[in-house]
RNA sequence: GGAGAGGUUCCCGAGUGGCCAAAGGGGGCAGACUGUAAAUCUGUUAUCUAUGAUUUCGAUGGUUCAAAUCCAUCUCUCUCCA
C-alpha cells in the first residue's frame, strides 16, 4: 500500500488529526513509524467499537509501521477510586500478564502479530520516584488540565475531583514519552489525553507525536457508546450465531456507520443496499461480520439459526441442560437452568406468559415436568432440558 | 481545625411515626404490534415451603403498641470557611 493511499484511508475516517501536515511528513519519511495505542488492562473483551481504531492500525501496519500496545497495568494496579462505594479490584501481576496475553490474541484477529508489540506501562511508571512525579506534574498547569470538559463540568457542579484524577492525563501522556511514539491513535473520547502526550513529548525533547482520533460507535441501544458494561456491544469473541443475531438488531439509522467503520465494504455498495432494503442490508452486514471473525464457513449456520428463530421455530443446536431427577416442577426447572434467578422471578415470568415449553405457553405454576423438552424464555433464550430417565 | 449537607430497593430520586416492599423516572425482563429494528401501548421489576410469612432504607444500640422516618453512638461521602 502506498503512502498516498494510507493517508487517504486515515483521513477519511479520522475525526481529528493533529496535525495533518506532520502526518504527511512522517508517512513520507520512509521510516518505520512507532504507533502507540493505549489499552485498558482490566477486561480484555474487545468489541466492534474497539475495532474502529484497530482497523486503522492495520492500515498503518500494512504500510510497514510498527504497533505498540501500551497496556495500562500501572493504573490498573493502583485502582481508580472514583467508583465510590466499590474499591476497584486490584489486579495482580499474573492477572495483568494473562489479560495482556488475551488482549494480544484478540487484537491479532485483526492485526499482524509479527508487527505488534505489547508493553506494560508499569515497566516505566513503576520505577518513577516521587521526584520524577513532581517533575512530570511541573510540566503542566491546572488551567490546561481544566480545559478538559469533564473536569471543568464537574468542578462547576461542585463534584469532587481527586488529585490523582488530575494526574491521569499526565500519566497516560507520559507513556508516549516512554515509548517515544511517532503517532498515537485513539477514540474521540481520548482526544485530550492524547494531546497531553503530544505536549509532554515536546517538554522532554522529543518530536511530538501525531494524534489521530476516530469515532466511537453507538451500541445496539442506539444511544450510548458501545461498551461491555452497558451490554450494548458486539464482542469479537462471541459465537457466530450471537454475532449474527446482534448485527440484525443494530438500529437502522446506525447501519451506515457500522458499515463504514467496521468493514471494508465500499461506500457505494452499502449506501445502495441500505436505501433499497434496510432489512437486506442488515443481513449483508451480519454475514460480513461473521465472515471477518469466524470465517466464511460459519455464515450459513448462523443465518439459518437466525431465520429459524425468526420463524418462531426452535433452533437446532441449543444448549442442553441435564437435571438429575426424574420429575420436578416448572419453577424449579427455570431456576436450575438459570432462566430465572429466583422462584419469584420464575413465577413472574410465567404470570407474564413469557415461558414456553415445546412451543406451548405455560400458564400454571404447578406444572410438573419429566423426560426431555425444550424450554424458552422470551424470544431468544432456549434451553433443552433432559431429566433423568427411568 | 470550624461550619453545613448527605448515605433509600439495579441507577437516579421522593418519602419527617402507622395507609411503606417504599411515589416518580431511568434501566432490565415479559406481552401486543412488527422486521427478534425503531417508535408506541400493557404488565412486571426483594425473598420464600406464597391470598400468608420473612428480610430490606450506611452500621449498631435505644424510645414506641408501631421506625426509612424520633434519639444516641459509630462510619462513609460531599461542600464551604480558615
PDB file of N, CA and C in Angstrom, chain A residues 317-369:
ATOM      1  N   UNK A 317     -29.224 -26.256  17.198  1.00  0.00           N
ATOM      2  CA  UNK A 317     -28.200 -26.519  18.213  1.00  0.00           C
ATOM      3  C   UNK A 317     -28.328 -25.568  19.378  1.00  0.00           C
ATOM      4  N   UNK A 318     -29.088 -25.997  20.359  1.00  0.00           N
ATOM      5  CA  UNK A 318     -29.246 -25.179  21.545  1.00  0.00           C
ATOM      6  C   UNK A 318     -28.587 -25.891  22.716  1.00  0.00           C
ATOM      7  N   UNK A 319     -28.333 -25.133  23.769  1.00  0.00           N
ATOM      8  CA  UNK A 319     -27.679 -25.714  24.935  1.00  0.00           C
ATOM      9  C   UNK A 319     -28.545 -26.787  25.590  1.00  0.00           C
ATOM     10  N   UNK A 320     -27.876 -27.833  26.028  1.00  0.00           N
ATOM     11  CA  UNK A 320     -28.587 -28.918  26.703  1.00  0.00           C
ATOM     12  C   UNK A 320     -28.255 -28.847  28.186  1.00  0.00           C
ATOM     13  N   UNK A 321     -29.275 -28.996  28.991  1.00  0.00           N
ATOM     14  CA  UNK A 321     -29.084 -28.939  30.444  1.00  0.00           C
ATOM     15  C   UNK A 321     -29.651 -30.219  31.052  1.00  0.00           C
ATOM     16  N   UNK A 322     -28.813 -30.857  31.861  1.00  0.00           N
ATOM     17  CA  UNK A 322     -29.252 -32.109  32.478  1.00  0.00           C
ATOM     18  C   UNK A 322     -29.702 -31.891  33.907  1.00  0.00           C
ATOM     19  N   UNK A 323     -30.802 -32.496  34.265  1.00  0.00           N
ATOM     20  CA  UNK A 323     -31.261 -32.431  35.652  1.00  0.00           C
ATOM     21  C   UNK A 323     -31.314 -33.862  36.179  1.00  0.00           C
ATOM     22  N   UNK A 324     -30.658 -34.059  37.309  1.00  0.00           N
ATOM     23  CA  UNK A 324     -30.550 -35.412  37.863  1.00  0.00           C
ATOM     24  C   UNK A 324     -31.760 -35.794  38.714  1.00  0.00           C
ATOM     25  N   UNK A 325     -32.920 -35.579  38.146  1.00  0.00           N
ATOM     26  CA  UNK A 325     -34.124 -36.002  38.858  1.00  0.00           C
ATOM     27  C   UNK A 325     -35.068 -36.557  37.814  1.00  0.00           C
ATOM     28  N   UNK A 326     -36.020 -37.365  38.257  1.00  0.00           N
ATOM     29  CA  UNK A 326     -36.958 -37.957  37.311  1.00  0.00           C
ATOM     30  C   UNK A 326     -38.061 -36.983  36.959  1.00  0.00           C
ATOM     31  N   UNK A 327     -38.433 -36.177  37.944  1.00  0.00           N
ATOM     32  CA  UNK A 327     -39.565 -35.280  37.730  1.00  0.00           C
ATOM     33  C   UNK A 327     -39.447 -34.092  38.676  1.00  0.00           C
ATOM     34  N   UNK A 328     -39.824 -32.915  38.194  1.00  0.00           N
ATOM     35  CA  UNK A 328     -39.806 -31.754  39.088  1.00  0.00           C
ATOM     36  C   UNK A 328     -40.733 -30.665  38.543  1.00  0.00           C
ATOM     37  N   UNK A 329     -40.914 -29.605  39.308  1.00  0.00           N
ATOM     38  CA  UNK A 329     -41.852 -28.559  38.914  1.00  0.00           C
ATOM     39  C   UNK A 329     -41.228 -27.548  37.967  1.00  0.00           C
ATOM     40  N   UNK A 330     -42.068 -26.848  37.250  1.00  0.00           N
ATOM     41  CA  UNK A 330     -41.629 -25.863  36.263  1.00  0.00           C
ATOM     42  C   UNK A 330     -40.760 -24.768  36.884  1.00  0.00           C
ATOM     43  N   UNK A 331     -41.121 -24.325  38.086  1.00  0.00           N
ATOM     44  CA  UNK A 331     -40.366 -23.240  38.725  1.00  0.00           C
ATOM     45  C   UNK A 331     -38.952 -23.693  39.038  1.00  0.00           C
ATOM     46  N   UNK A 332     -38.852 -24.900  39.543  1.00  0.00           N
ATOM     47  CA  UNK A 332     -37.560 -25.479  39.852  1.00  0.00           C
ATOM     48  C   UNK A 332     -36.689 -25.547  38.592  1.00  0.00           C
ATOM     49  N   UNK A 333     -37.287 -25.967  37.499  1.00  0.00           N
ATOM     50  CA  UNK A 333     -36.536 -26.090  36.247  1.00  0.00           C
ATOM     51  C   UNK A 333     -36.024 -24.715  35.791  1.00  0.00           C
ATOM     52  N   UNK A 334     -36.863 -23.712  35.889  1.00  0.00           N
ATOM     53  CA  UNK A 334     -36.465 -22.365  35.448  1.00  0.00           C
ATOM     54  C   UNK A 334     -35.273 -21.863  36.251  1.00  0.00           C
ATOM     55  N   UNK A 335     -35.303 -22.110  37.556  1.00  0.00           N
ATOM     56  CA  UNK A 335     -34.203 -21.639  38.398  1.00  0.00           C
ATOM     57  C   UNK A 335     -32.949 -22.458  38.142  1.00  0.00           C
ATOM     58  N   UNK A 336     -33.093 -23.776  38.056  1.00  0.00           N
ATOM     59  CA  UNK A 336     -31.928 -24.643  37.838  1.00  0.00           C
ATOM     60  C   UNK A 336     -31.216 -24.325  36.528  1.00  0.00           C
ATOM     61  N   UNK A 337     -31.995 -24.030  35.493  1.00  0.00           N
ATOM     62  CA  UNK A 337     -31.372 -23.763  34.196  1.00  0.00           C
ATOM     63  C   UNK A 337     -30.841 -22.342  34.106  1.00  0.00           C
ATOM     64  N   UNK A 338     -31.160 -21.513  35.107  1.00  0.00           N
ATOM     65  CA  UNK A 338     -30.665 -20.142  35.073  1.00  0.00           C
ATOM     66  C   UNK A 338     -31.564 -19.213  34.263  1.00  0.00           C
ATOM     67  N   UNK A 339     -32.684 -19.723  33.776  1.00  0.00           N
ATOM     68  CA  UNK A 339     -33.590 -18.852  33.011  1.00  0.00           C
ATOM     69  C   UNK A 339     -34.268 -17.855  33.948  1.00  0.00           C
ATOM     70  N   UNK A 340     -34.351 -18.218  35.221  1.00  0.00           N
ATOM     71  CA  UNK A 340     -34.860 -17.289  36.222  1.00  0.00           C
ATOM     72  C   UNK A 340     -33.875 -17.299  37.379  1.00  0.00           C
ATOM     73  N   UNK A 341     -33.726 -16.139  38.037  1.00  0.00           N
ATOM     74  CA  UNK A 341     -32.742 -16.068  39.111  1.00  0.00           C
ATOM     75  C   UNK A 341     -33.324 -16.430  40.467  1.00  0.00           C
ATOM     76  N   UNK A 342     -34.633 -16.455  40.557  1.00  0.00           N
ATOM     77  CA  UNK A 342     -35.243 -16.839  41.828  1.00  0.00           C
ATOM     78  C   UNK A 342     -36.611 -17.429  41.540  1.00  0.00           C
ATOM     79  N   UNK A 343     -37.162 -18.095  42.543  1.00  0.00           N
ATOM     80  CA  UNK A 343     -38.504 -18.653  42.375  1.00  0.00           C
ATOM     81  C   UNK A 343     -39.506 -17.568  42.053  1.00  0.00           C
ATOM     82  N   UNK A 344     -39.324 -16.420  42.718  1.00  0.00           N
ATOM     83  CA  UNK A 344     -40.262 -15.326  42.472  1.00  0.00           C
ATOM     84  C   UNK A 344     -40.207 -14.860  41.023  1.00  0.00           C
ATOM     85  N   UNK A 345     -38.966 -14.738  40.506  1.00  0.00           N
ATOM     86  CA  UNK A 345     -38.856 -14.299  39.121  1.00  0.00           C
ATOM     87  C   UNK A 345     -39.486 -15.327  38.186  1.00  0.00           C
ATOM     88  N   UNK A 346     -39.287 -16.597  38.500  1.00  0.00           N
ATOM     89  CA  UNK A 346     -39.867 -17.659  37.681  1.00  0.00           C
ATOM     90  C   UNK A 346     -41.391 -17.510  37.627  1.00  0.00           C
ATOM     91  N   UNK A 347     -41.965 -17.265  38.782  1.00  0.00           N
ATOM     92  CA  UNK A 347     -43.419 -17.090  38.835  1.00  0.00           C
ATOM     93  C   UNK A 347     -43.863 -15.887  38.008  1.00  0.00           C
ATOM     94  N   UNK A 348     -43.090 -14.811  38.132  1.00  0.00           N
ATOM     95  CA  UNK A 348     -43.425 -13.605  37.379  1.00  0.00           C
ATOM     96  C   UNK A 348     -43.423 -13.870  35.873  1.00  0.00           C
ATOM     97  N   UNK A 349     -42.377 -14.572  35.440  1.00  0.00           N
ATOM     98  CA  UNK A 349     -42.265 -14.850  34.013  1.00  0.00           C
ATOM     99  C   UNK A 349     -43.439 -15.682  33.522  1.00  0.00           C
ATOM    100  N   UNK A 350     -43.819 -16.653  34.327  1.00  0.00           N
ATOM    101  CA  UNK A 350     -44.949 -17.496  33.926  1.00  0.00           C
ATOM    102  C   UNK A 350     -46.222 -16.656  33.903  1.00  0.00           C
ATOM    103  N   UNK A 351     -46.401 -15.844  34.938  1.00  0.00           N
ATOM    104  CA  UNK A 351     -47.594 -14.994  35.003  1.00  0.00           C
ATOM    105  C   UNK A 351     -47.650 -14.045  33.807  1.00  0.00           C
ATOM    106  N   UNK A 352     -46.459 -13.602  33.355  1.00  0.00           N
ATOM    107  CA  UNK A 352     -46.412 -12.686  32.215  1.00  0.00           C
ATOM    108  C   UNK A 352     -46.397 -13.408  30.886  1.00  0.00           C
ATOM    109  N   UNK A 353     -46.660 -14.682  30.890  1.00  0.00           N
ATOM    110  CA  UNK A 353     -46.710 -15.524  29.680  1.00  0.00           C
ATOM    111  C   UNK A 353     -45.414 -15.466  28.874  1.00  0.00           C
ATOM    112  N   UNK A 354     -44.313 -15.438  29.601  1.00  0.00           N
ATOM    113  CA  UNK A 354     -43.024 -15.375  28.909  1.00  0.00           C
ATOM    114  C   UNK A 354     -42.310 -16.703  28.804  1.00  0.00           C
ATOM    115  N   UNK A 355     -42.932 -17.764  29.277  1.00  0.00           N
ATOM    116  CA  UNK A 355     -42.262 -19.067  29.270  1.00  0.00           C
ATOM    117  C   UNK A 355     -43.029 -20.049  28.393  1.00  0.00           C
ATOM    118  N   UNK A 356     -42.287 -20.719  27.532  1.00  0.00           N
ATOM    119  CA  UNK A 356     -42.917 -21.745  26.689  1.00  0.00           C
ATOM    120  C   UNK A 356     -42.188 -23.066  26.868  1.00  0.00           C
ATOM    121  N   UNK A 357     -42.945 -24.141  26.833  1.00  0.00           N
ATOM    122  CA  UNK A 357     -42.333 -25.467  26.836  1.00  0.00           C
ATOM    123  C   UNK A 357     -42.768 -26.164  25.562  1.00  0.00           C
ATOM    124  N   UNK A 358     -41.775 -26.590  24.786  1.00  0.00           N
ATOM    125  CA  UNK A 358     -42.032 -27.197  23.476  1.00  0.00           C
ATOM    126  C   UNK A 358     -43.011 -26.336  22.676  1.00  0.00           C
ATOM    127  N   UNK A 359     -42.837 -25.037  22.771  1.00  0.00           N
ATOM    128  CA  UNK A 359     -43.636 -24.130  21.951  1.00  0.00           C
ATOM    129  C   UNK A 359     -44.981 -23.751  22.533  1.00  0.00           C
ATOM    130  N   UNK A 360     -45.328 -24.319  23.687  1.00  0.00           N
ATOM    131  CA  UNK A 360     -46.639 -24.023  24.267  1.00  0.00           C
ATOM    132  C   UNK A 360     -46.469 -23.145  25.511  1.00  0.00           C
ATOM    133  N   UNK A 361     -47.186 -22.035  25.550  1.00  0.00           N
ATOM    134  CA  UNK A 361     -47.076 -21.109  26.669  1.00  0.00           C
ATOM    135  C   UNK A 361     -47.546 -21.770  27.970  1.00  0.00           C
ATOM    136  N   UNK A 362     -46.726 -21.587  28.996  1.00  0.00           N
ATOM    137  CA  UNK A 362     -47.073 -22.152  30.304  1.00  0.00           C
ATOM    138  C   UNK A 362     -47.928 -21.141  31.051  1.00  0.00           C
ATOM    139  N   UNK A 363     -49.050 -21.600  31.633  1.00  0.00           N
ATOM    140  CA  UNK A 363     -49.837 -20.648  32.405  1.00  0.00           C
ATOM    141  C   UNK A 363     -50.222 -21.181  33.770  1.00  0.00           C
ATOM    142  N   UNK A 364     -49.399 -22.084  34.272  1.00  0.00           N
ATOM    143  CA  UNK A 364     -49.700 -22.674  35.575  1.00  0.00           C
ATOM    144  C   UNK A 364     -48.392 -22.925  36.311  1.00  0.00           C
ATOM    145  N   UNK A 365     -48.282 -22.395  37.529  1.00  0.00           N
ATOM    146  CA  UNK A 365     -47.043 -22.562  38.308  1.00  0.00           C
ATOM    147  C   UNK A 365     -46.757 -24.016  38.670  1.00  0.00           C
ATOM    148  N   UNK A 366     -47.805 -24.809  38.721  1.00  0.00           N
ATOM    149  CA  UNK A 366     -47.633 -26.128  39.317  1.00  0.00           C
ATOM    150  C   UNK A 366     -47.368 -27.240  38.307  1.00  0.00           C
ATOM    151  N   UNK A 367     -47.095 -26.865  37.050  1.00  0.00           N
ATOM    152  CA  UNK A 367     -46.828 -27.883  36.028  1.00  0.00           C
ATOM    153  C   UNK A 367     -45.648 -28.761  36.438  1.00  0.00           C
ATOM    154  N   UNK A 368     -45.801 -30.059  36.324  1.00  0.00           N
ATOM    155  CA  UNK A 368     -44.714 -30.992  36.605  1.00  0.00           C
ATOM    156  C   UNK A 368     -44.086 -31.401  35.286  1.00  0.00           C
ATOM    157  N   UNK A 369     -42.777 -31.585  35.297  1.00  0.00           N
ATOM    158  CA  UNK A 369     -42.093 -31.899  34.055  1.00  0.00           C
ATOM    159  C   UNK A 369     -41.230 -33.137  34.207  1.00  0.00           C
TER     160      UNK A 369
END
